[in-house]
């Protein structure tokens, strides 16, 4: 006759079986971590924030190529997109990667056509890329809208000198002296205009006989 087992023994066996099943489940199943709603998005945004911080550090170090790389990565962020994309364009420009800089500035301008900082950046890129007519046109529009921004007037004047439009440059220099007397570039601009005047004066008298030059 089969001996009857106590309830205590039955419970012990059941516990062992249950523990074995639980162990198999733990080993055989993938991670069952449950994410809090919005947690993944927060983690991703934090990563983009790190990219942005790294880009800032490279920018301070004047490593503009690396800064552009990390600003571009950070521009995928919903929260940082505008600032990161604009700074990427600036960094590409400072790294003299005119094509990439122009591409981004044009995209930003298409979305925000009234942004004067974007227009200034684009005008600078046009000038540095040898697209002088486009640069001049943009600077003239900027001057009309921002007559009291020294950087716009100074850069426009330098652009005119680059194209040897000395008469217009001299007129702009007079405005710089009047509006921004402490501008550091006044001296160098003045020297270039004076040099042009001297050259002009020398050329004007090149074919005049020596006996007439003293009169």
Coordinates of C-alpha atoms in Angstrom, one line a residue:
X1 CA 0.0 0.0 0.0
X2 CA 1.4 3.4 -1.1
X3 CA 2.3 5.6 1.9
X4 CA 0.5 9.0 1.9
X5 CA 2.8 12.0 1.7
X6 CA 2.3 14.9 4.0
X7 CA 1.0 18.3 2.7
X8 CA 4.4 19.8 3.8
X9 CA 6.3 17.5 1.4
X10 CA 3.8 18.3 -1.4
X11 CA 4.4 22.0 -0.9
X12 CA 8.2 21.5 -0.9
X13 CA 8.1 19.7 -4.3
X14 CA 5.8 22.3 -5.8
X15 CA 8.2 25.0 -4.7
X16 CA 11.1 23.2 -6.4
X17 CA 9.2 22.8 -9.6
X18 CA 8.1 26.4 -9.6
X19 CA 11.7 27.6 -9.0
X20 CA 12.9 25.5 -11.9
X21 CA 10.4 26.9 -14.3
X22 CA 11.2 30.5 -13.1
X23 CA 14.9 29.8 -13.7
X24 CA 14.3 28.5 -17.2
X25 CA 12.2 31.6 -18.0
X26 CA 14.9 33.9 -16.8
X27 CA 17.6 32.2 -18.8
X28 CA 15.6 31.7 -22.0
X29 CA 13.7 34.9 -22.2
X30 CA 15.1 38.3 -23.5
X31 CA 15.2 41.4 -21.3
X32 CA 11.8 42.3 -20.1
X33 CA 12.7 45.9 -19.1
X34 CA 9.7 48.1 -19.3
X35 CA 10.4 51.7 -20.4
X36 CA 8.6 54.6 -18.9
X37 CA 6.6 56.5 -21.6
X38 CA 8.9 59.2 -23.1
X39 CA 12.1 57.7 -21.5
X40 CA 13.7 56.6 -24.8
X41 CA 13.1 60.0 -26.3
X42 CA 14.7 61.7 -23.2
X43 CA 17.7 59.4 -23.5
X44 CA 18.1 60.3 -27.2
X45 CA 17.7 64.0 -26.5
X46 CA 20.4 63.7 -23.8
X47 CA 22.8 62.2 -26.4
X48 CA 22.1 65.0 -28.8
X49 CA 22.8 67.4 -25.9
X50 CA 26.2 65.7 -25.4
X51 CA 27.0 66.1 -29.1
X52 CA 26.1 69.8 -28.8
X53 CA 28.4 70.3 -25.8
X54 CA 31.2 68.5 -27.6
X55 CA 30.7 70.8 -30.6
X56 CA 30.9 73.9 -28.4
X57 CA 34.2 72.7 -27.0
X58 CA 35.6 72.1 -30.4
X59 CA 34.4 75.5 -31.5
X60 CA 36.2 77.2 -28.6
X61 CA 39.3 75.3 -29.6
X62 CA 38.8 76.7 -33.1
X63 CA 38.7 73.1 -34.5
X64 CA 35.8 74.2 -36.8
X65 CA 35.7 71.0 -38.9
X66 CA 35.1 68.9 -35.8
X67 CA 32.6 71.4 -34.4
X68 CA 30.7 71.3 -37.6
X69 CA 30.6 67.5 -37.4
X70 CA 29.1 67.4 -33.9
X71 CA 26.7 70.3 -34.5
X72 CA 25.4 68.4 -37.5
X73 CA 24.9 65.3 -35.3
X74 CA 23.1 67.5 -32.7
X75 CA 20.9 69.0 -35.3
X76 CA 18.8 65.8 -35.4
X77 CA 17.4 66.8 -32.0
X78 CA 13.9 68.3 -31.9
X79 CA 14.9 70.8 -29.2
X80 CA 18.4 71.7 -30.4
X81 CA 17.8 71.6 -34.2
X82 CA 17.7 75.3 -35.0
X83 CA 20.7 76.4 -32.9
X84 CA 22.7 73.3 -33.9
X85 CA 22.1 73.7 -37.6
X86 CA 22.9 77.4 -37.6
X87 CA 26.1 76.7 -35.7
X88 CA 27.0 73.9 -38.1
X89 CA 26.7 76.4 -40.9
X90 CA 29.0 78.9 -39.1
X91 CA 31.5 76.2 -38.3
X92 CA 31.6 75.0 -41.9
X93 CA 32.1 78.6 -43.1
X94 CA 35.0 79.1 -40.6
X95 CA 36.5 75.8 -41.7
X96 CA 36.3 77.3 -45.3
X97 CA 34.0 74.5 -46.4
X98 CA 32.0 77.0 -48.5
X99 CA 29.8 74.4 -50.2
X100 CA 28.4 72.8 -47.0
X101 CA 28.1 76.2 -45.3
X102 CA 26.1 77.6 -48.3
X103 CA 23.9 74.6 -48.5
X104 CA 22.8 74.9 -44.8
X105 CA 22.5 78.7 -44.9
X106 CA 20.2 78.5 -48.0
X107 CA 18.1 75.9 -46.2
X108 CA 17.7 78.1 -43.2
X109 CA 17.0 81.2 -45.3
X110 CA 14.2 79.3 -47.1
X111 CA 12.6 78.6 -43.7
X112 CA 13.4 82.0 -42.1
X113 CA 13.9 84.6 -44.8
X114 CA 13.9 87.5 -42.4
X115 CA 16.8 86.3 -40.3
X116 CA 19.6 88.9 -40.7
X117 CA 22.3 86.7 -39.2
X118 CA 21.6 84.1 -41.8
X119 CA 21.8 86.7 -44.6
X120 CA 25.1 88.0 -43.2
X121 CA 26.5 84.5 -43.1
X122 CA 25.3 83.8 -46.7
X123 CA 26.7 87.2 -47.9
X124 CA 30.1 86.3 -46.3
X125 CA 30.1 82.9 -48.0
X126 CA 29.3 84.4 -51.4
X127 CA 32.1 86.9 -51.0
X128 CA 34.7 84.3 -49.9
X129 CA 33.5 81.9 -52.7
X130 CA 34.1 84.7 -55.3
X131 CA 30.4 85.2 -56.0
X132 CA 30.8 89.0 -55.6
X133 CA 27.6 90.2 -57.3
X134 CA 25.4 88.0 -55.0
X135 CA 27.4 89.1 -52.0
X136 CA 27.2 92.8 -52.9
X137 CA 23.4 92.6 -53.5
X138 CA 22.9 90.8 -50.1
X139 CA 25.0 93.4 -48.2
X140 CA 23.1 96.3 -49.8
X141 CA 19.8 94.7 -48.7
X142 CA 21.2 94.2 -45.3
X143 CA 22.4 97.7 -45.0
X144 CA 19.0 99.0 -46.0
X145 CA 17.4 96.9 -43.2
X146 CA 20.2 97.3 -40.7
X147 CA 21.9 100.7 -41.2
X148 CA 23.4 100.7 -37.7
X149 CA 25.1 97.4 -37.7
X150 CA 28.8 98.0 -38.0
X151 CA 29.7 94.5 -39.1
X152 CA 27.5 94.8 -42.2
X153 CA 28.9 98.2 -43.3
X154 CA 32.5 97.2 -42.7
X155 CA 32.2 93.9 -44.5
X156 CA 30.4 95.6 -47.4
X157 CA 33.2 98.1 -47.6
X158 CA 35.9 95.4 -47.6
X159 CA 34.0 93.6 -50.4
X160 CA 34.0 96.8 -52.4
X161 CA 37.7 97.1 -52.0
X162 CA 38.2 93.5 -53.1
X163 CA 36.4 94.4 -56.3
X164 CA 38.5 97.6 -56.6
X165 CA 35.4 99.8 -56.3
X166 CA 37.3 102.4 -54.4
X167 CA 34.9 105.4 -54.9
X168 CA 32.0 103.5 -53.3
X169 CA 34.4 102.1 -50.6
X170 CA 35.5 105.6 -49.7
X171 CA 31.9 106.8 -49.4
X172 CA 31.3 103.8 -47.0
X173 CA 34.4 104.6 -45.0
X174 CA 33.1 108.1 -44.4
X175 CA 29.9 106.5 -42.9
X176 CA 31.9 104.1 -40.8
X177 CA 34.0 107.0 -39.4
X178 CA 30.8 108.9 -38.6
X179 CA 28.7 106.1 -37.1
X180 CA 31.4 103.8 -35.7
X181 CA 34.5 106.0 -34.9
X182 CA 36.0 103.2 -32.7
X183 CA 35.9 100.6 -35.5
X184 CA 39.3 98.8 -35.6
X185 CA 39.3 98.3 -39.4
X186 CA 39.1 102.0 -40.2
X187 CA 42.9 102.2 -40.4
X188 CA 43.4 99.3 -42.7
X189 CA 40.6 100.4 -45.0
X190 CA 41.9 104.0 -45.1
X191 CA 45.4 102.7 -46.0
X192 CA 44.0 100.7 -48.9
X193 CA 42.1 103.7 -50.2
X194 CA 45.1 106.0 -49.8
X195 CA 47.3 103.5 -51.6
X196 CA 44.8 103.5 -54.5
X197 CA 44.7 107.3 -54.6
X198 CA 48.5 107.5 -54.7
X199 CA 48.6 104.9 -57.5
X200 CA 45.9 106.8 -59.4
X201 CA 47.8 110.0 -59.0
X202 CA 50.9 108.4 -60.3
X203 CA 49.1 106.9 -63.3
X204 CA 47.5 110.2 -64.1
X205 CA 50.9 111.9 -64.5
X206 CA 52.7 109.0 -66.2
X207 CA 52.7 110.6 -69.7
X208 CA 53.2 114.2 -68.6
X209 CA 56.6 115.7 -69.5
X210 CA 58.8 116.3 -66.4
X211 CA 58.9 120.1 -67.0
X212 CA 55.1 120.2 -66.7
X213 CA 54.8 118.1 -63.6
X214 CA 56.3 120.8 -61.4
X215 CA 53.8 123.5 -62.5

